[in-house]
Coordinates of C-alpha atoms in Angstrom, one line a residue:
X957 CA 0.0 0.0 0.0
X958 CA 0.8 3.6 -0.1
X959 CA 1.6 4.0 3.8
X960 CA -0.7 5.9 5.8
X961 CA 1.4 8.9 6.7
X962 CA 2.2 7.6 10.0
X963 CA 3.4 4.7 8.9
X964 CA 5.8 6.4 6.4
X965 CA 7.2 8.9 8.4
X966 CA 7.9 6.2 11.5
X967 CA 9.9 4.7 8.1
X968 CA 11.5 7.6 7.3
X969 CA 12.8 8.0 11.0
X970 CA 13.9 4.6 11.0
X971 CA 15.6 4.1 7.9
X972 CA 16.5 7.8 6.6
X973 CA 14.7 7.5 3.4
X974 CA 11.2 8.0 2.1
X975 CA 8.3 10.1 2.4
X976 CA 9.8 13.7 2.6
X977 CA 8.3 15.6 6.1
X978 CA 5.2 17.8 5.7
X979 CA 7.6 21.1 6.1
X980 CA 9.6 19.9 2.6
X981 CA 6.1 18.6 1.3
X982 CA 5.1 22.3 0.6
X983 CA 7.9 23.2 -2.1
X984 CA 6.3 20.1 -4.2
X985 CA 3.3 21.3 -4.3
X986 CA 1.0 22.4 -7.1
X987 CA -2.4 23.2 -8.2
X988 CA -4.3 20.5 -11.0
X989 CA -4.3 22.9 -13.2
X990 CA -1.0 24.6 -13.5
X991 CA 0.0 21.8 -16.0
X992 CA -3.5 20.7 -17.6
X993 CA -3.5 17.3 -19.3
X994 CA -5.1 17.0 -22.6
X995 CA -6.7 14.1 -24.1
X996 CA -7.6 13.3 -28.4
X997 CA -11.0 12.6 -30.2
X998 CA -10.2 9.2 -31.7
X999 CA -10.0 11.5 -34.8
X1000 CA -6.7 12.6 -33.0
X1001 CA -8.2 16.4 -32.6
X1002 CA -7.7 17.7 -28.7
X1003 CA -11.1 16.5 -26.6
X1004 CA -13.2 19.2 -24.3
X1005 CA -12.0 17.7 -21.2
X1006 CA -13.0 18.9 -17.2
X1007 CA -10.4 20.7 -15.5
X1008 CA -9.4 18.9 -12.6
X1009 CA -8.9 21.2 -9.3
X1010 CA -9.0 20.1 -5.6
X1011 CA -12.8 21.1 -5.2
X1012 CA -14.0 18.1 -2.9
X1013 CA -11.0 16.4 -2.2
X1014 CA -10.3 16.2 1.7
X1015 CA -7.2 15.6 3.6
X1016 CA -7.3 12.8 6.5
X1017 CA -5.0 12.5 9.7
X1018 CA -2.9 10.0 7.3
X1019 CA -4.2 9.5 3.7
X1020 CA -6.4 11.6 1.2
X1021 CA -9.8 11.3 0.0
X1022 CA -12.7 12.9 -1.1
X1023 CA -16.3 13.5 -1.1
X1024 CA -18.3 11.5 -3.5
X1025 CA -21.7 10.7 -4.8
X1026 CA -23.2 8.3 -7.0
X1027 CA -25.1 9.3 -10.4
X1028 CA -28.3 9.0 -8.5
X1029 CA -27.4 10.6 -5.5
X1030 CA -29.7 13.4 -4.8
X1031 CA -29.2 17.2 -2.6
X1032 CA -30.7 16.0 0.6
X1033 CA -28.8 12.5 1.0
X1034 CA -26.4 12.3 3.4
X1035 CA -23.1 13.2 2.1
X1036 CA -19.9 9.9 1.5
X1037 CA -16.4 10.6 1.6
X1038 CA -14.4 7.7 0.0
X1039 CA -11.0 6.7 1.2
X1040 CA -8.8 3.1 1.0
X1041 CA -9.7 0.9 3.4
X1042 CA -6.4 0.6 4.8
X1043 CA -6.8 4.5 6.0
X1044 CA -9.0 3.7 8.6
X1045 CA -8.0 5.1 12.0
X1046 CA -8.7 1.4 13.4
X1047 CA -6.1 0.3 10.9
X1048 CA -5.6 -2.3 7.9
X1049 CA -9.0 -4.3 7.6
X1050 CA -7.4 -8.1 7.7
X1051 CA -8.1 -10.2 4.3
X1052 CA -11.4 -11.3 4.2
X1053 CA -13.1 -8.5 6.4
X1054 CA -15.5 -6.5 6.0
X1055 CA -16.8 -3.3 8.0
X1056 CA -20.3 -2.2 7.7
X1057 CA -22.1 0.2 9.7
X1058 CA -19.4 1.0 12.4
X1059 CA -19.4 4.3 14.7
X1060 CA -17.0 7.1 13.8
X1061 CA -16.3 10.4 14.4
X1062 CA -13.6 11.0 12.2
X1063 CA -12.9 14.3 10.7
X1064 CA -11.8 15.7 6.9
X1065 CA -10.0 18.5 5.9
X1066 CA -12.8 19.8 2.6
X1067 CA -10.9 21.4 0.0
X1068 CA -11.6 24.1 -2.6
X1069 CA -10.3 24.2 -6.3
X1070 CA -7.1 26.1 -5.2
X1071 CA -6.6 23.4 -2.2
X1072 CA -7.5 25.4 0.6
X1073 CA -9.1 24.2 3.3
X1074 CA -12.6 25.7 3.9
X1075 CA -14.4 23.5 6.6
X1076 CA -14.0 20.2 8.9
X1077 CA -16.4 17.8 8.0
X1078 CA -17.2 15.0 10.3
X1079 CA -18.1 11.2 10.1
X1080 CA -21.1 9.5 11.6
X1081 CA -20.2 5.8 10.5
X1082 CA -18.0 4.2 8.5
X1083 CA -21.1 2.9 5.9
X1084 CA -18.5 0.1 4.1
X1085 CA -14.9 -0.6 4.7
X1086 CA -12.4 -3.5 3.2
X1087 CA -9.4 -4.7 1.7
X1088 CA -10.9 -7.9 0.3
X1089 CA -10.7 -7.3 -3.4
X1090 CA -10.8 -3.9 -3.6
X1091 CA -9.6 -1.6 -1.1
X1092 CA -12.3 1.1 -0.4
X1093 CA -13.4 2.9 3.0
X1094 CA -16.9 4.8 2.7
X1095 CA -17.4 7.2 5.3
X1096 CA -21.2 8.7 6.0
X1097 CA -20.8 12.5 7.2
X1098 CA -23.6 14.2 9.0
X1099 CA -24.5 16.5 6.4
X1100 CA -25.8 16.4 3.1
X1101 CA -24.5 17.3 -0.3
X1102 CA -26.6 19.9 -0.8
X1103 CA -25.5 22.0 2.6
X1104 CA -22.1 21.2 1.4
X1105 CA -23.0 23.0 -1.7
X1106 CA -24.8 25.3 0.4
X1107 CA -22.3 26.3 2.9
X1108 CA -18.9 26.3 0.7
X1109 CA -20.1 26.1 -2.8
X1110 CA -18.4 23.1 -3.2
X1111 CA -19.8 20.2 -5.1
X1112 CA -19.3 16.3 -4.5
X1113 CA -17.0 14.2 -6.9
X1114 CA -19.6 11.6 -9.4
X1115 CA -18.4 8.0 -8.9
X1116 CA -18.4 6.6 -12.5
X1117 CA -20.5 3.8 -13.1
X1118 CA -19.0 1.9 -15.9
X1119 CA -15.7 0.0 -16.2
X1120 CA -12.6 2.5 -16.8
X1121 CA -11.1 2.0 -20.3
X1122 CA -7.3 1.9 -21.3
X1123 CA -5.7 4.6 -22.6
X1124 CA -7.6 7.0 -20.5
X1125 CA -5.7 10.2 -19.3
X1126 CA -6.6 11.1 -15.7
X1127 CA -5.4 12.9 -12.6
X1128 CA -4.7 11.6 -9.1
X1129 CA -5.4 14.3 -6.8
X1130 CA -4.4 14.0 -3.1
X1131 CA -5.9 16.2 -0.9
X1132 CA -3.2 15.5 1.8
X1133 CA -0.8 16.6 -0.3
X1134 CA -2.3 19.3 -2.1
X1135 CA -0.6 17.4 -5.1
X1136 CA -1.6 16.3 -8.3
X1137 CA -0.1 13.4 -10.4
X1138 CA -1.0 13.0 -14.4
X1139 CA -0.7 10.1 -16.5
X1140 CA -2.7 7.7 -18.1
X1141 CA -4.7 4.3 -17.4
X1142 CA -2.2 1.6 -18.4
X1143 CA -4.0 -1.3 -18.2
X1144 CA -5.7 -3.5 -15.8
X1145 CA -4.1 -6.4 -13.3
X1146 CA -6.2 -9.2 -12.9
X1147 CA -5.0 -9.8 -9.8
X1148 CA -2.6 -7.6 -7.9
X1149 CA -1.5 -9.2 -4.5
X1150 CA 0.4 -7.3 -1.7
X1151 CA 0.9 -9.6 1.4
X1152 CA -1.8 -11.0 2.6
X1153 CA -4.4 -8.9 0.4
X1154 CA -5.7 -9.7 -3.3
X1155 CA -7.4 -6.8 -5.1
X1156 CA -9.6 -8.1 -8.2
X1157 CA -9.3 -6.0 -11.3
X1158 CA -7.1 -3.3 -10.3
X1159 CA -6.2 -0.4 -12.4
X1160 CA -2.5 0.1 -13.2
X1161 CA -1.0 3.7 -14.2
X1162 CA 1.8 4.5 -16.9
X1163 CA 4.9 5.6 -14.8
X1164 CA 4.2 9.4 -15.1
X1165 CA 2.0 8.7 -11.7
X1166 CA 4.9 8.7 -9.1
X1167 CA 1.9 8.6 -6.3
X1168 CA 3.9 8.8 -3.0
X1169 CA 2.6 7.9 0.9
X1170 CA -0.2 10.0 1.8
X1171 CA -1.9 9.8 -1.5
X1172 CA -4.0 6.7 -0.7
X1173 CA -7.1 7.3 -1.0
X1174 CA -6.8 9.9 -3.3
X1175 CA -9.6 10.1 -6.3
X1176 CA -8.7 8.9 -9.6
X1177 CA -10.3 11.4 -12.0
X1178 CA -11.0 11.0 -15.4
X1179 CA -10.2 14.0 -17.2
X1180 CA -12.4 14.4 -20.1
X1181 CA -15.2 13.7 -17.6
X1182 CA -14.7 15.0 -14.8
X1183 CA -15.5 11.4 -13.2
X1184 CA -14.2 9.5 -10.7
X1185 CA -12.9 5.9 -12.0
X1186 CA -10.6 4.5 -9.7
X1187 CA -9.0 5.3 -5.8
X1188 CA -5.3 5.4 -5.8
X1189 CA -4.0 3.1 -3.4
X1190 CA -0.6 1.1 -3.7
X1191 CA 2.3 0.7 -5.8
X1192 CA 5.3 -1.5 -6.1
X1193 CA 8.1 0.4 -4.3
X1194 CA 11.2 -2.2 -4.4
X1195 CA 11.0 -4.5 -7.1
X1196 CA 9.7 -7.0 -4.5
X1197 CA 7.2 -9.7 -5.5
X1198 CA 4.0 -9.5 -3.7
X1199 CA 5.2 -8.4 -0.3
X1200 CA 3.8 -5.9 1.5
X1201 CA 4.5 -1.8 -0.6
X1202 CA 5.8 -4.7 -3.6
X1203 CA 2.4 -5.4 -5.2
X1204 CA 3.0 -8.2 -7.5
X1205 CA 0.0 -8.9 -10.8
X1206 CA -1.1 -12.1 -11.1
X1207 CA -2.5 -13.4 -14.9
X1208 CA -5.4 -15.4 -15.0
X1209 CA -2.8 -18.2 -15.8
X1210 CA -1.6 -17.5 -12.5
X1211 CA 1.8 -16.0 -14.4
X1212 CA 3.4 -13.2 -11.7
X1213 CA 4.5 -10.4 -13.0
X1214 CA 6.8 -7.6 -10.9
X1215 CA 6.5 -4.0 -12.5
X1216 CA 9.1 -2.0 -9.8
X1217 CA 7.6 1.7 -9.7
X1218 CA 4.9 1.2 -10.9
X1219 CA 1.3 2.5 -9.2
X1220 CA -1.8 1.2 -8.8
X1221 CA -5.5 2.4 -8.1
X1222 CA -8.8 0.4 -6.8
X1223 CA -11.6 0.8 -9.4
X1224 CA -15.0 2.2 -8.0
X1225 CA -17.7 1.8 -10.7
X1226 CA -19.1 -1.3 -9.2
X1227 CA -19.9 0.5 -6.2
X1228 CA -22.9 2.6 -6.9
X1229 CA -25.2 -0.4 -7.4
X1230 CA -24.3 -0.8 -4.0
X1231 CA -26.0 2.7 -2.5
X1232 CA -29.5 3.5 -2.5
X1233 CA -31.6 6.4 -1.3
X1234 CA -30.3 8.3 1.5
X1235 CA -27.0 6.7 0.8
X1236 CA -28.2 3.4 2.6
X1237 CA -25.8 0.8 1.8
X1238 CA -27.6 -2.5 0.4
X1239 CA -25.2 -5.4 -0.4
X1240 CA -28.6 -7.4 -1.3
X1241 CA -28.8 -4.8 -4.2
X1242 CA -29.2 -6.2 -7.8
X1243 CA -26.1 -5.8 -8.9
X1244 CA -23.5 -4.9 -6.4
X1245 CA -20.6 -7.2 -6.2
X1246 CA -18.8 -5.8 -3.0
X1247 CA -17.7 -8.3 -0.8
X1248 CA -20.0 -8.4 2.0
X1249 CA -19.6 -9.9 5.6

């Protein structure tokens, strides 16, 4: 995984090498779209795309994130913010479980399109949690989208609900890092294993996304739509095979394959059959595929 923040830094202090200290983290920073990525028609003229800012991206204590709804969603539902699941502040969800309807208070840093921080949002519950082949955390705040809106003219991010598609140019914006890394969708793994988690269908990045610790949880954004496809949340640091920051893909042949620096994201389309009114999570939903309990 990208390490929680925590995690990295107690690294960084142990080993001397790593994620660079929040104080250094400010002279990397820059806005989405002071270098704005451009996609082609497939008649190879420049496509209308989105530009991609910060608005409704958050920072957690340890990771990124940011708030989403679903193409259904309406004003006066309460409002998600979507992490990985190994962000939570209980920690890394063990292989095979699955978190549904648990207390929280947690808080998020809301962003606006320059990255500034404009208000602390706060959790009621986390609705859906896990690491079991995907590696999501869905947090249920106790307001709505529409006093978000309201309050800080801030919209939420629309989850795509169709499979992401090769080729694609997006954006990984971390709210943590007030950072945004540019590239395009690779491919997909069939498998990607890390330790003792498997993710199912995971999307891999071309090497321009150097996504560093911090940025898990970060929204993958499709740039032509504006669309979330995907939640950043690991990468194979070492050239290690399928230990833990070493992500390794596995072919449906069960052939490994090592890509050293290269980064990985979650995909999130299958989750909106999973949401219903009010945001009321229904694994019994026609459709939805999320591991359930």
């Amino acid at each position: 995984m990208k390490k929680p923040l925590l995690a990295a830094l107690g690294a960084l202090m142990i080993t001397g090498t790593g994620l660079a200290a929040p104080a250094v983290a400010a002279t990397e920073t820059k806005t989405a779209t002071s270098t704005p990525a451009v996609s082609e028609s497939a008649a190879g003229e420049p496509a209308a795309i989105q530009a991609v800012t910060f608005a409704g991206t958050v920072s957690l204590s340890n990771c990124s994130g940011s708030v989403v709804r679903f193409p259904d969603s309406e004003d006066d539902d309460p409002a998600l913010v979507m992490s990985n699941g190994h962000c939570l502040e209980t920690g890394f969800p063990a292989a095979g479980e699955v978190i549904v309807d648990q207390a929280s208070t947690r808080t998020f840093g809301l962003l606006n399109s320059a990255g500034t921080r404009v208000a602390t949002l706060r959790a009621s519950k986390i609705a859906y949690a896990t690491m079991t082949d995907t590696d999501v955390s869905l947090y249920q705040l106790t307001t709505t989208y529409g006093a978000i809106r309201s309050s800080y003219g801030i919209s939420p991010l629309t989850l795509n609900d169709t499979h992401p598609v090769a080729g694609t140019a997006i954006t990984v914006v971390s709210g943590y890092w007030k950072r945004t890394y540019a590239c395009n969708v690779d491919g997909f793994a069939y498998r990607l294993k890390e330790g003792a988690w498997t993710w199912k269908d995971s999307v891999r990045y071309t090497s321009a996304c150097q996504t560093i610790g911090g940025t898990s949880g970060s929204p993958v954004i499709d740039n032509a739509t504006g669309n979330v496809v995907a939640v950043n949340n690991t990468g194979n640091e070492d050239g290690g095979r399928c230990t833990d920051n070493n992500p390794c893909e596995v072919d449906e042949n069960g052939t490994v394959t090592v890509r050293a620096g290269i980064n990985y994201g979650q995909e999130t389309y299958q989750i909106p059959a999973c949401f219903g009114l009010d945001s009321k999570l229904d694994l019994n939903a026609s459709g939805c595929t999320l591991p359930k309990p």
